[in-house]
Short mmCIF file of C-alpha atoms in Angstrom, two decimals:
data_model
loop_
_atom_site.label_atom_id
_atom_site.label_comp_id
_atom_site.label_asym_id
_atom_site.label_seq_id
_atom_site.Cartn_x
_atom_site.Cartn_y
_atom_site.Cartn_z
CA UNK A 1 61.07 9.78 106.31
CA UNK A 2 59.18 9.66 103.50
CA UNK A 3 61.35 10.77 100.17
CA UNK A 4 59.98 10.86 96.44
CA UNK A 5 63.25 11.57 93.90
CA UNK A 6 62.58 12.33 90.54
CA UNK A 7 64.77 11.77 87.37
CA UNK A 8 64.91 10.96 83.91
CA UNK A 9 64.44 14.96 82.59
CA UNK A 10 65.78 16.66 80.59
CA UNK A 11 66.22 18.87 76.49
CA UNK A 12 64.05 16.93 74.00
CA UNK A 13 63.06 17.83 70.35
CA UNK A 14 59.63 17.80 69.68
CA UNK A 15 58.32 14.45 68.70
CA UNK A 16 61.17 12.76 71.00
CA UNK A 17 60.31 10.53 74.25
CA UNK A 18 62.13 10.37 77.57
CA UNK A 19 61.04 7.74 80.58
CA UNK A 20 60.89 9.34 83.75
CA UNK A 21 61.38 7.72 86.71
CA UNK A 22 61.04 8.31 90.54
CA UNK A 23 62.67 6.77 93.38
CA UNK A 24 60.52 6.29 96.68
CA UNK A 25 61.97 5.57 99.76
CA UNK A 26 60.46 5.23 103.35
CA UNK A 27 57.31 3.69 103.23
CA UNK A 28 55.93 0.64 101.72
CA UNK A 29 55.54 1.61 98.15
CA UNK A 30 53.67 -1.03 97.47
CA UNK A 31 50.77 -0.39 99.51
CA UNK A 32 50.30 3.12 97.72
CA UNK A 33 48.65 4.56 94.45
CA UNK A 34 51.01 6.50 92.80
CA UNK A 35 50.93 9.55 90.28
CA UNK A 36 52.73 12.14 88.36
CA UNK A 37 51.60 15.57 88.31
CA UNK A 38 52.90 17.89 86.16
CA UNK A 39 53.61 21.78 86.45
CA UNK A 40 54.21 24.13 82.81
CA UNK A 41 56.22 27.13 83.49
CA UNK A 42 54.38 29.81 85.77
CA UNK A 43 51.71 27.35 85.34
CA UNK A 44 49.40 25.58 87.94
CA UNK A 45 48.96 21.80 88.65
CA UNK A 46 47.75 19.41 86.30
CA UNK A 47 47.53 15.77 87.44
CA UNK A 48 48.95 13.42 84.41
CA UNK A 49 48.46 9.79 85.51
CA UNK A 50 48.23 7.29 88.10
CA UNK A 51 49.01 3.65 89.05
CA UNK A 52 47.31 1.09 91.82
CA UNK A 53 49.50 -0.34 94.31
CA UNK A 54 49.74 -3.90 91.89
CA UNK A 55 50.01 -1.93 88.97
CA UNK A 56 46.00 -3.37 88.31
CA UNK A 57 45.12 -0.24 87.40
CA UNK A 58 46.20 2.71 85.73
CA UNK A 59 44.60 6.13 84.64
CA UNK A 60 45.74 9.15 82.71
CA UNK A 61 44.35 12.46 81.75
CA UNK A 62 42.15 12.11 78.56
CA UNK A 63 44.64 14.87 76.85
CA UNK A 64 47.88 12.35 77.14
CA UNK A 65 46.23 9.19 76.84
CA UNK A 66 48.25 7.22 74.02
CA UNK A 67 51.44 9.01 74.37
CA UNK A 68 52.34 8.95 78.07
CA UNK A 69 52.68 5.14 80.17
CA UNK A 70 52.75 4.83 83.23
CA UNK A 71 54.61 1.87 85.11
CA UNK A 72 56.07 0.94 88.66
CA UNK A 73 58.43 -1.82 89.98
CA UNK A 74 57.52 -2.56 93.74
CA UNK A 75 60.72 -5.12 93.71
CA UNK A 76 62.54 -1.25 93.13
CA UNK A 77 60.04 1.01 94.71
CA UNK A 78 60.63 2.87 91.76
CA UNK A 79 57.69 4.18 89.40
CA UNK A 80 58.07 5.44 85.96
CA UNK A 81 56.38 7.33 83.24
CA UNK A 82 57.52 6.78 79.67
CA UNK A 83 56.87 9.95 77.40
CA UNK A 84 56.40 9.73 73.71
CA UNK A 85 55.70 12.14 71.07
CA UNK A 86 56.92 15.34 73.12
CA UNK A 87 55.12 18.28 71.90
CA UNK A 88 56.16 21.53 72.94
CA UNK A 89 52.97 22.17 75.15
CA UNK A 90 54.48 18.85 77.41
CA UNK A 91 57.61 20.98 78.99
CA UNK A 92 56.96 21.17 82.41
CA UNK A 93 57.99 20.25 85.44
CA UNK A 94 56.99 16.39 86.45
CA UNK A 95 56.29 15.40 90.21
CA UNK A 96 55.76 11.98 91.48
CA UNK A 97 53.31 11.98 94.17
CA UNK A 98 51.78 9.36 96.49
CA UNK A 99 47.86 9.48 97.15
CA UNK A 100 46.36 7.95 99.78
CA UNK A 101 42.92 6.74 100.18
CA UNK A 102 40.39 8.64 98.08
CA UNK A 103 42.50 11.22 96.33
CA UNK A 104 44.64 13.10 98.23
CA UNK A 105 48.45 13.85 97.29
CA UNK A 106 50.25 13.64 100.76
CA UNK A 107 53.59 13.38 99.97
CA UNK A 108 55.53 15.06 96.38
CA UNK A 109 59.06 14.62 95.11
CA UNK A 110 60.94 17.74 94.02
CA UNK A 111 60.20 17.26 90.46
CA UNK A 112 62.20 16.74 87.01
CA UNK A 113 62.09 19.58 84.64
CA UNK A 114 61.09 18.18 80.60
CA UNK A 115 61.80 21.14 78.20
CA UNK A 116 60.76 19.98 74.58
CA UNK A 117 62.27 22.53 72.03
CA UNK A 118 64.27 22.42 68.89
CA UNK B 1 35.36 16.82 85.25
CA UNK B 2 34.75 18.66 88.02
CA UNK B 3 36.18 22.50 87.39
CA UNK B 4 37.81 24.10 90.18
CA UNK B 5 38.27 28.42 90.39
CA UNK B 6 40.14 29.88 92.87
CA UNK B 7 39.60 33.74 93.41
CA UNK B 8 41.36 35.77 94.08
CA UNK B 9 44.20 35.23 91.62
CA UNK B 10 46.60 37.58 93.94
CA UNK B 11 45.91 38.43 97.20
CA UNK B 12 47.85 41.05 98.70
CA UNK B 13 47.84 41.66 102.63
CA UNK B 14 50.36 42.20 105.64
CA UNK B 15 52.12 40.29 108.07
CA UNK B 16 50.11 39.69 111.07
CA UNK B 17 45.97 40.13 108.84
CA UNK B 18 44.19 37.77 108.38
CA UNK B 19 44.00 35.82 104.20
CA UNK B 20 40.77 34.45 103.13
CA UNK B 21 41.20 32.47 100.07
CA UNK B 22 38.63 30.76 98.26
CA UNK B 23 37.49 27.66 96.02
CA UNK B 24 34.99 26.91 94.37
CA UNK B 25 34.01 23.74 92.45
CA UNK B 26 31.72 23.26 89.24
CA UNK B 27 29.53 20.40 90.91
CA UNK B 28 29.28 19.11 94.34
CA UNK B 29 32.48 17.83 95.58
CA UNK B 30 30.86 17.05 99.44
CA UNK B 31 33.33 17.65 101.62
CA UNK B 32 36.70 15.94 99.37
CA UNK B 33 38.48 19.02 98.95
CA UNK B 34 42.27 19.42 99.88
CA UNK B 35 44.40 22.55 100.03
CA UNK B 36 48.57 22.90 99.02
CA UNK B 37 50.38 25.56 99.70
CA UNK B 38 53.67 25.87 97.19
CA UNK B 39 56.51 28.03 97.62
CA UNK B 40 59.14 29.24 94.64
CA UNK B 41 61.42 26.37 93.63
CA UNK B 42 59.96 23.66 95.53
CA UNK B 43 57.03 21.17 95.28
CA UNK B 44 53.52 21.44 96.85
CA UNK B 45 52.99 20.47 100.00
CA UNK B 46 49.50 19.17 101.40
CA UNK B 47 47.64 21.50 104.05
CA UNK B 48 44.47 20.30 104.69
CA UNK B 49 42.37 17.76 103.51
CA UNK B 50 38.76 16.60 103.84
CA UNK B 51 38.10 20.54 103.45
CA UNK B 52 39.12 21.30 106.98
CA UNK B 53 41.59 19.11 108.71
CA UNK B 54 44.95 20.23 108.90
CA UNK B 55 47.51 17.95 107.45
CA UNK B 56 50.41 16.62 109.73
CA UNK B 57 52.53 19.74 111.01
CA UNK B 58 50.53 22.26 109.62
CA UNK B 59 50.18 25.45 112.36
CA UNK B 60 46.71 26.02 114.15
CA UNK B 61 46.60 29.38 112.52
CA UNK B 62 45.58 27.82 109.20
CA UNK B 63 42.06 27.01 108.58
CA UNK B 64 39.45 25.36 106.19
CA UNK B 65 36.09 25.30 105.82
CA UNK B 66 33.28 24.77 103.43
CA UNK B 67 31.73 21.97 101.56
CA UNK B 68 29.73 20.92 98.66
CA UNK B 69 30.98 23.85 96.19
CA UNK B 70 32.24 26.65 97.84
CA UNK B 71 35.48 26.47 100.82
CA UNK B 72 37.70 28.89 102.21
CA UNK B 73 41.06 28.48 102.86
CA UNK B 74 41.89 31.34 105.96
CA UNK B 75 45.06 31.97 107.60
CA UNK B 76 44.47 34.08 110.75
CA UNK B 77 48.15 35.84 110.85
CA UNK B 78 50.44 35.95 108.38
CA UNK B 79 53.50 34.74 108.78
CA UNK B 80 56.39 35.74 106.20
CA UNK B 81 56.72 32.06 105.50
CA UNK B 82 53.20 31.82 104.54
CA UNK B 83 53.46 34.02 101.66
CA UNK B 84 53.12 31.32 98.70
CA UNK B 85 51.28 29.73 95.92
CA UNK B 86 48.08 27.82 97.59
CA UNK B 87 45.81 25.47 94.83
CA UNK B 88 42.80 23.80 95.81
CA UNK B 89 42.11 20.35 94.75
CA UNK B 90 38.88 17.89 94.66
CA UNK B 91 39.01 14.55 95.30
CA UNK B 92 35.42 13.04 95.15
CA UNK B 93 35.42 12.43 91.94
CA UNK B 94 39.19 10.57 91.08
CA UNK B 95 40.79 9.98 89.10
CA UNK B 96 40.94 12.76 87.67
CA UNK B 97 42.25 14.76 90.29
CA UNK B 98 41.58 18.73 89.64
CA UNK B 99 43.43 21.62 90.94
CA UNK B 100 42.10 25.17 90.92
CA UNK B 101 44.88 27.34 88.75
CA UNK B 102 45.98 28.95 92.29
CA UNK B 103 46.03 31.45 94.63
CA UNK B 104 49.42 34.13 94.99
CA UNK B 105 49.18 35.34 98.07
CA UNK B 106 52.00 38.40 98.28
CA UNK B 107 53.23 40.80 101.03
CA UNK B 108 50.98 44.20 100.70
#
């Protein structure tokens, strides 16, 4: 069974960082692009970044780029995202979530909630 | 980057009608269009992909159809476990991966 777990979250002040990480269990992580998608309160999806399988690649959304990196460790099958410079706009909830071939997000964790507030 | 609107925002109808929900993208997304369906408290879960094919364990009684800007989501009876967020999502031109801003679909 495929299972995506999510931690790392939590109560940051504004301008803080937190890494994120998710735990994948399963399936070969290795052969899979992997993302984090995040989620604002009463808010719809917004994908935040994504990693190759070898970690040759990685992409974020042209809003975070500079503040948010994105990482994995096949040896762990765990992937991470480290968060800097938390504004208050970033609290949301954060999903890891494996793609597979061309796009689609087949499988989703149960997400970490980041609050930024002072 | 490809804009995706989903209309209605709310859609309210009873158990056992029939829900037509839409999507509609700002350019040609061919047929790379996926659907999630997202109940309170938990994470979205895939429903179709490739515009119409059901994902794995999805009932018959959801449908898809569509393809270059405009698709349809339709579920034929309602079921009171079917009453949910649902966001479309294209895929043909990733990364970056867009998601409509959803569909509520509530008990009339």
């Amino acid at each position: 069974e495929v299972q995506l777990v999510e931690s790392g979250g939590g109560l940051v002040k504004p301008g803080g960082s937190l890494r994120l990480s998710c735990a994948a269990s399963g399936f070969t992580f290795s052969s899979y692009t992997m993302n984090w998608v995040r989620q604002a309160p009463g808010k719809g999806l917004e994908w935040v970044s994504s990693i190759t399988s070898s970690s040759s690649y990685t992409y974020y959304a042209d809003s975070l780029k500079g503040r948010f990196t994105i990482s994995r460790d096949n040896a762990k099958n765990s992937l991470h995202l480290q968060v800097n410079n938390l504004r208050a706009e970033d609290t949301a909830v954060y999903y890891c979530a494996r793609i597979v071939p061309r796009g689609i997000f087949d499988f989703w964790g149960q997400g970490t909630l980041v609050t930024v507030s002072s | 980057e490809i804009v995706m609107t989903q209309s209605p925002a709310t859609l309210s109808v009873s158990p056992g009608e029939r829900a037509t929900l839409s999507c509609r993208a700002s350019q040609s997304v061919s047929g790379n269009l996926a659907w999630y369906q997202q109940k309170p408290g938990q994470a979205p879960r895939l429903l179709m992909y490739g515009a119409s094919i059901r994902a794995t364990g999805v009932p018959a009684r959801f449908s898809g159809s569509g393809s270059g800007t405009e698709f349809t989501l339709t579920i034929s009876s309602l079921q009171s476990e079917d009453f949910a967020l649902y966001y479309c999502q294209q895929y043909d031109n990733w990364p970056p991966a867009t998601f409509g801003q959803g569909t509520r679909l509530e008990i009339k």
